[in-house]
């Protein structure tokens, strides 16, 4: 039988790590790659049969690619700590590794939850990620929203995993600042400048896209909160870039 290594990247995920590990209990090896959490993430993970690697975070692709290099088995399943593999997807995973039909990896769609509510629109209706793949054919690229670069064909699973992206609004904002900092640093390295367009036009445009075009208004009050906060994320990114361009670094 073809074996699977599951990889869970973590940073202060004590609220999620137990259920995340159980979610990939079907794997033959589980690797937790931790960016030096300051909560009980590692302490909880040590109670289970997992391999724990501590590595300073530089970017998402490098972190995951490093863990993949340590994996023993040819098939890799990457699970964000706030995701849960459902029984139906687990069945698809186990069937896929036995009979991949010439695919080297598979997309899985996600059901997104915010503040305990299932979000059906606001852009998440099209949410999909590559989670299962052969390590010899696939590699992560990109600094912030990392993607898979592959030398073969990718398939799709029929069923969805669950994604509990933000455990609180403070957590949501903290993630936005983390992602915005990474993106700003990347844009700064590319020599990008900030103009009025980035401050006055792009944030409202992002709100319009999520709330109107991607039907966020159908998600009720949660939809408007998400759309407004995602618009704020764009503003934050360019404020951070503006500051970096002025030589002001984050503390």
GROMACS .gro file of C-alpha atoms in nm:
model
  251
    1UNK     CA    1   0.000   0.000   0.000
    2UNK     CA    2   0.117   0.353  -0.080
    3UNK     CA    3   0.183   0.553   0.235
    4UNK     CA    4   0.100   0.912   0.330
    5UNK     CA    5   0.287   1.174   0.533
    6UNK     CA    6   0.060   1.442   0.680
    7UNK     CA    7   0.211   1.784   0.752
    8UNK     CA    8   0.059   2.040   0.991
    9UNK     CA    9   0.227   2.384   1.005
   10UNK     CA   10   0.166   2.559   1.339
   11UNK     CA   11   0.215   2.883   1.524
   12UNK     CA   12   0.022   2.921   1.850
   13UNK     CA   13  -0.250   2.674   1.754
   14UNK     CA   14  -0.322   2.523   2.096
   15UNK     CA   15  -0.695   2.560   2.034
   16UNK     CA   16  -0.674   2.357   1.712
   17UNK     CA   17  -0.380   2.118   1.726
   18UNK     CA   18  -0.550   1.825   1.902
   19UNK     CA   19  -0.838   1.806   1.653
   20UNK     CA   20  -0.603   1.873   1.362
   21UNK     CA   21  -0.385   1.575   1.452
   22UNK     CA   22  -0.691   1.351   1.494
   23UNK     CA   23  -0.820   1.475   1.159
   24UNK     CA   24  -0.524   1.318   0.977
   25UNK     CA   25  -0.514   1.002   1.186
   26UNK     CA   26  -0.535   0.801   0.863
   27UNK     CA   27  -0.178   0.908   0.770
   28UNK     CA   28   0.119   0.677   0.820
   29UNK     CA   29   0.329   0.968   0.947
   30UNK     CA   30   0.228   1.302   1.096
   31UNK     CA   31   0.473   1.593   1.103
   32UNK     CA   32   0.401   1.910   1.301
   33UNK     CA   33   0.630   2.189   1.181
   34UNK     CA   34   0.613   2.460   1.444
   35UNK     CA   35   0.733   2.819   1.417
   36UNK     CA   36   0.834   2.836   1.785
   37UNK     CA   37   0.487   2.869   1.935
   38UNK     CA   38   0.465   3.047   2.267
   39UNK     CA   39   0.145   2.874   2.379
   40UNK     CA   40   0.082   2.504   2.448
   41UNK     CA   41   0.079   2.388   2.084
   42UNK     CA   42   0.394   2.176   2.109
   43UNK     CA   43   0.310   2.049   2.457
   44UNK     CA   44  -0.025   1.919   2.330
   45UNK     CA   45   0.123   1.775   2.010
   46UNK     CA   46   0.383   1.580   2.210
   47UNK     CA   47   0.103   1.372   2.361
   48UNK     CA   48   0.042   1.211   2.021
   49UNK     CA   49   0.244   0.994   1.786
   50UNK     CA   50   0.377   1.279   1.574
   51UNK     CA   51   0.716   1.408   1.462
   52UNK     CA   52   0.773   1.767   1.577
   53UNK     CA   53   1.007   1.997   1.388
   54UNK     CA   54   1.080   2.348   1.510
   55UNK     CA   55   1.186   2.598   1.246
   56UNK     CA   56   1.195   2.976   1.242
   57UNK     CA   57   0.927   3.107   1.006
   58UNK     CA   58   1.044   3.292   0.695
   59UNK     CA   59   0.756   3.237   0.453
   60UNK     CA   60   0.479   2.983   0.400
   61UNK     CA   61   0.632   2.810   0.100
   62UNK     CA   62   0.974   2.762   0.257
   63UNK     CA   63   0.819   2.632   0.578
   64UNK     CA   64   0.608   2.370   0.400
   65UNK     CA   65   0.879   2.272   0.152
   66UNK     CA   66   1.120   2.213   0.441
   67UNK     CA   67   0.870   1.982   0.611
   68UNK     CA   68   0.807   1.797   0.286
   69UNK     CA   69   1.180   1.725   0.257
   70UNK     CA   70   1.168   1.556   0.600
   71UNK     CA   71   0.870   1.335   0.510
   72UNK     CA   72   0.928   0.961   0.473
   73UNK     CA   73   0.649   0.880   0.232
   74UNK     CA   74   0.575   0.971  -0.132
   75UNK     CA   75   0.225   1.110  -0.082
   76UNK     CA   76   0.193   1.432   0.118
   77UNK     CA   77  -0.123   1.568   0.277
   78UNK     CA   78  -0.087   1.924   0.408
   79UNK     CA   79  -0.339   2.029   0.670
   80UNK     CA   80  -0.364   2.380   0.808
   81UNK     CA   81  -0.428   2.355   1.182
   82UNK     CA   82  -0.771   2.517   1.142
   83UNK     CA   83  -0.886   2.260   0.884
   84UNK     CA   84  -1.059   1.926   0.944
   85UNK     CA   85  -1.069   1.632   0.704
   86UNK     CA   86  -1.422   1.491   0.690
   87UNK     CA   87  -1.482   1.113   0.671
   88UNK     CA   88  -1.591   1.145   0.308
   89UNK     CA   89  -1.271   1.328   0.210
   90UNK     CA   90  -1.063   1.078   0.409
   91UNK     CA   91  -1.215   0.802   0.197
   92UNK     CA   92  -1.132   0.994  -0.122
   93UNK     CA   93  -0.773   1.046  -0.005
   94UNK     CA   94  -0.716   0.678   0.066
   95UNK     CA   95  -0.870   0.579  -0.267
   96UNK     CA   96  -0.666   0.840  -0.456
   97UNK     CA   97  -0.327   0.724  -0.332
   98UNK     CA   98  -0.410   0.367  -0.436
   99UNK     CA   99  -0.543   0.463  -0.776
  100UNK     CA  100  -0.447   0.823  -0.868
  101UNK     CA  101  -0.549   0.789  -1.237
  102UNK     CA  102  -0.228   0.961  -1.352
  103UNK     CA  103  -0.289   1.263  -1.126
  104UNK     CA  104   0.008   1.382  -0.917
  105UNK     CA  105  -0.207   1.584  -0.679
  106UNK     CA  106  -0.563   1.674  -0.589
  107UNK     CA  107  -0.759   1.990  -0.514
  108UNK     CA  108  -1.000   1.983  -0.224
  109UNK     CA  109  -1.273   2.241  -0.171
  110UNK     CA  110  -1.336   2.391   0.172
  111UNK     CA  111  -1.645   2.483   0.369
  112UNK     CA  112  -1.558   2.803   0.555
  113UNK     CA  113  -1.690   2.895   0.900
  114UNK     CA  114  -1.672   3.237   1.063
  115UNK     CA  115  -1.793   3.313   1.415
  116UNK     CA  116  -1.963   2.974   1.420
  117UNK     CA  117  -2.155   3.047   1.097
  118UNK     CA  118  -2.116   2.864   0.769
  119UNK     CA  119  -2.018   3.113   0.498
  120UNK     CA  120  -2.170   3.021   0.163
  121UNK     CA  121  -2.062   3.322  -0.043
  122UNK     CA  122  -1.830   3.623  -0.005
  123UNK     CA  123  -1.580   3.445  -0.235
  124UNK     CA  124  -1.549   3.124  -0.036
  125UNK     CA  125  -1.793   2.942  -0.263
  126UNK     CA  126  -1.499   2.895  -0.500
  127UNK     CA  127  -1.240   2.818  -0.233
  128UNK     CA  128  -1.013   2.528  -0.325
  129UNK     CA  129  -0.659   2.425  -0.236
  130UNK     CA  130  -0.418   2.149  -0.333
  131UNK     CA  131  -0.378   1.936  -0.023
  132UNK     CA  132  -0.279   1.585  -0.140
  133UNK     CA  133   0.014   1.541  -0.377
  134UNK     CA  134   0.322   1.340  -0.471
  135UNK     CA  135   0.626   1.519  -0.333
  136UNK     CA  136   0.846   1.434  -0.631
  137UNK     CA  137   0.610   1.622  -0.864
  138UNK     CA  138   0.496   1.917  -0.653
  139UNK     CA  139   0.653   2.213  -0.473
  140UNK     CA  140   0.521   2.523  -0.300
  141UNK     CA  141   0.595   2.867  -0.447
  142UNK     CA  142   0.494   3.216  -0.333
  143UNK     CA  143   0.553   3.415  -0.015
  144UNK     CA  144   0.205   3.482   0.126
  145UNK     CA  145  -0.067   3.296  -0.060
  146UNK     CA  146   0.148   3.001  -0.155
  147UNK     CA  147   0.052   2.776  -0.444
  148UNK     CA  148   0.162   2.439  -0.576
  149UNK     CA  149   0.391   2.420  -0.879
  150UNK     CA  150   0.352   2.080  -1.040
  151UNK     CA  151   0.501   1.876  -1.320
  152UNK     CA  152   0.181   1.676  -1.375
  153UNK     CA  153  -0.199   1.688  -1.377
  154UNK     CA  154  -0.414   1.776  -1.077
  155UNK     CA  155  -0.751   1.620  -0.999
  156UNK     CA  156  -1.043   1.723  -0.777
  157UNK     CA  157  -1.209   1.560  -0.480
  158UNK     CA  158  -1.588   1.561  -0.478
  159UNK     CA  159  -1.636   1.640  -0.110
  160UNK     CA  160  -1.522   1.929   0.109
  161UNK     CA  161  -1.309   1.966   0.420
  162UNK     CA  162  -1.410   2.208   0.696
  163UNK     CA  163  -1.216   2.529   0.748
  164UNK     CA  164  -1.249   2.712   1.081
  165UNK     CA  165  -1.037   3.004   0.972
  166UNK     CA  166  -1.076   3.258   1.250
  167UNK     CA  167  -1.145   3.155   1.608
  168UNK     CA  168  -1.217   3.517   1.708
  169UNK     CA  169  -1.217   3.863   1.552
  170UNK     CA  170  -0.888   3.944   1.726
  171UNK     CA  171  -0.743   3.632   1.566
  172UNK     CA  172  -0.879   3.745   1.228
  173UNK     CA  173  -0.712   4.086   1.263
  174UNK     CA  174  -0.386   3.931   1.385
  175UNK     CA  175  -0.374   3.709   1.075
  176UNK     CA  176  -0.449   4.006   0.851
  177UNK     CA  177  -0.155   4.198   0.997
  178UNK     CA  178   0.071   3.894   0.962
  179UNK     CA  179  -0.022   3.839   0.597
  180UNK     CA  180  -0.008   4.212   0.522
  181UNK     CA  181   0.344   4.235   0.666
  182UNK     CA  182   0.466   3.944   0.455
  183UNK     CA  183   0.307   4.084   0.139
  184UNK     CA  184   0.439   4.436   0.207
  185UNK     CA  185   0.793   4.302   0.251
  186UNK     CA  186   0.765   4.110  -0.075
  187UNK     CA  187   0.638   4.418  -0.262
  188UNK     CA  188   0.912   4.628  -0.103
  189UNK     CA  189   1.176   4.388  -0.233
  190UNK     CA  190   1.023   4.428  -0.579
  191UNK     CA  191   1.056   4.805  -0.553
  192UNK     CA  192   0.680   4.872  -0.563
  193UNK     CA  193   0.553   5.219  -0.472
  194UNK     CA  194   0.231   5.330  -0.304
  195UNK     CA  195  -0.003   5.587  -0.458
  196UNK     CA  196  -0.347   5.726  -0.388
  197UNK     CA  197  -0.494   5.448  -0.604
  198UNK     CA  198  -0.372   5.187  -0.355
  199UNK     CA  199  -0.517   5.374  -0.055
  200UNK     CA  200  -0.839   5.523  -0.194
  201UNK     CA  201  -0.945   5.281  -0.466
  202UNK     CA  202  -0.820   4.930  -0.392
  203UNK     CA  203  -0.973   4.884  -0.044
  204UNK     CA  204  -1.329   4.988  -0.152
  205UNK     CA  205  -1.286   4.778  -0.466
  206UNK     CA  206  -1.206   4.475  -0.252
  207UNK     CA  207  -1.520   4.537  -0.045
  208UNK     CA  208  -1.730   4.562  -0.362
  209UNK     CA  209  -1.584   4.240  -0.501
  210UNK     CA  210  -1.655   4.035  -0.188
  211UNK     CA  211  -1.986   4.191  -0.088
  212UNK     CA  212  -2.149   4.245  -0.428
  213UNK     CA  213  -1.977   4.046  -0.703
  214UNK     CA  214  -1.908   3.742  -0.484
  215UNK     CA  215  -2.250   3.772  -0.319
  216UNK     CA  216  -2.134   3.839   0.036
  217UNK     CA  217  -2.463   4.018   0.105
  218UNK     CA  218  -2.631   3.676   0.098
  219UNK     CA  219  -2.428   3.579   0.406
  220UNK     CA  220  -2.609   3.841   0.613
  221UNK     CA  221  -2.429   4.036   0.884
  222UNK     CA  222  -2.129   3.800   0.875
  223UNK     CA  223  -2.093   3.878   0.504
  224UNK     CA  224  -2.061   4.252   0.552
  225UNK     CA  225  -1.815   4.207   0.840
  226UNK     CA  226  -1.597   3.980   0.627
  227UNK     CA  227  -1.609   4.210   0.324
  228UNK     CA  228  -1.524   4.517   0.533
  229UNK     CA  229  -1.240   4.338   0.710
  230UNK     CA  230  -1.094   4.206   0.384
  231UNK     CA  231  -1.102   4.563   0.248
  232UNK     CA  232  -0.912   4.669   0.560
  233UNK     CA  233  -0.653   4.399   0.487
  234UNK     CA  234  -0.574   4.565   0.153
  235UNK     CA  235  -0.540   4.906   0.318
  236UNK     CA  236  -0.312   4.759   0.585
  237UNK     CA  237  -0.088   4.597   0.325
  238UNK     CA  238  -0.022   4.927   0.147
  239UNK     CA  239   0.022   5.127   0.467
  240UNK     CA  240   0.289   4.879   0.571
  241UNK     CA  241   0.453   4.903   0.227
  242UNK     CA  242   0.446   5.285   0.246
  243UNK     CA  243   0.618   5.273   0.583
  244UNK     CA  244   0.881   5.027   0.459
  245UNK     CA  245   0.952   5.252   0.162
  246UNK     CA  246   1.011   5.536   0.410
  247UNK     CA  247   1.257   5.318   0.600
  248UNK     CA  248   1.025   5.258   0.895
  249UNK     CA  249   1.031   4.893   0.997
  250UNK     CA  250   0.783   4.715   1.220
  251UNK     CA  251   0.886   4.664   1.580
   0.00000   0.00000   0.00000
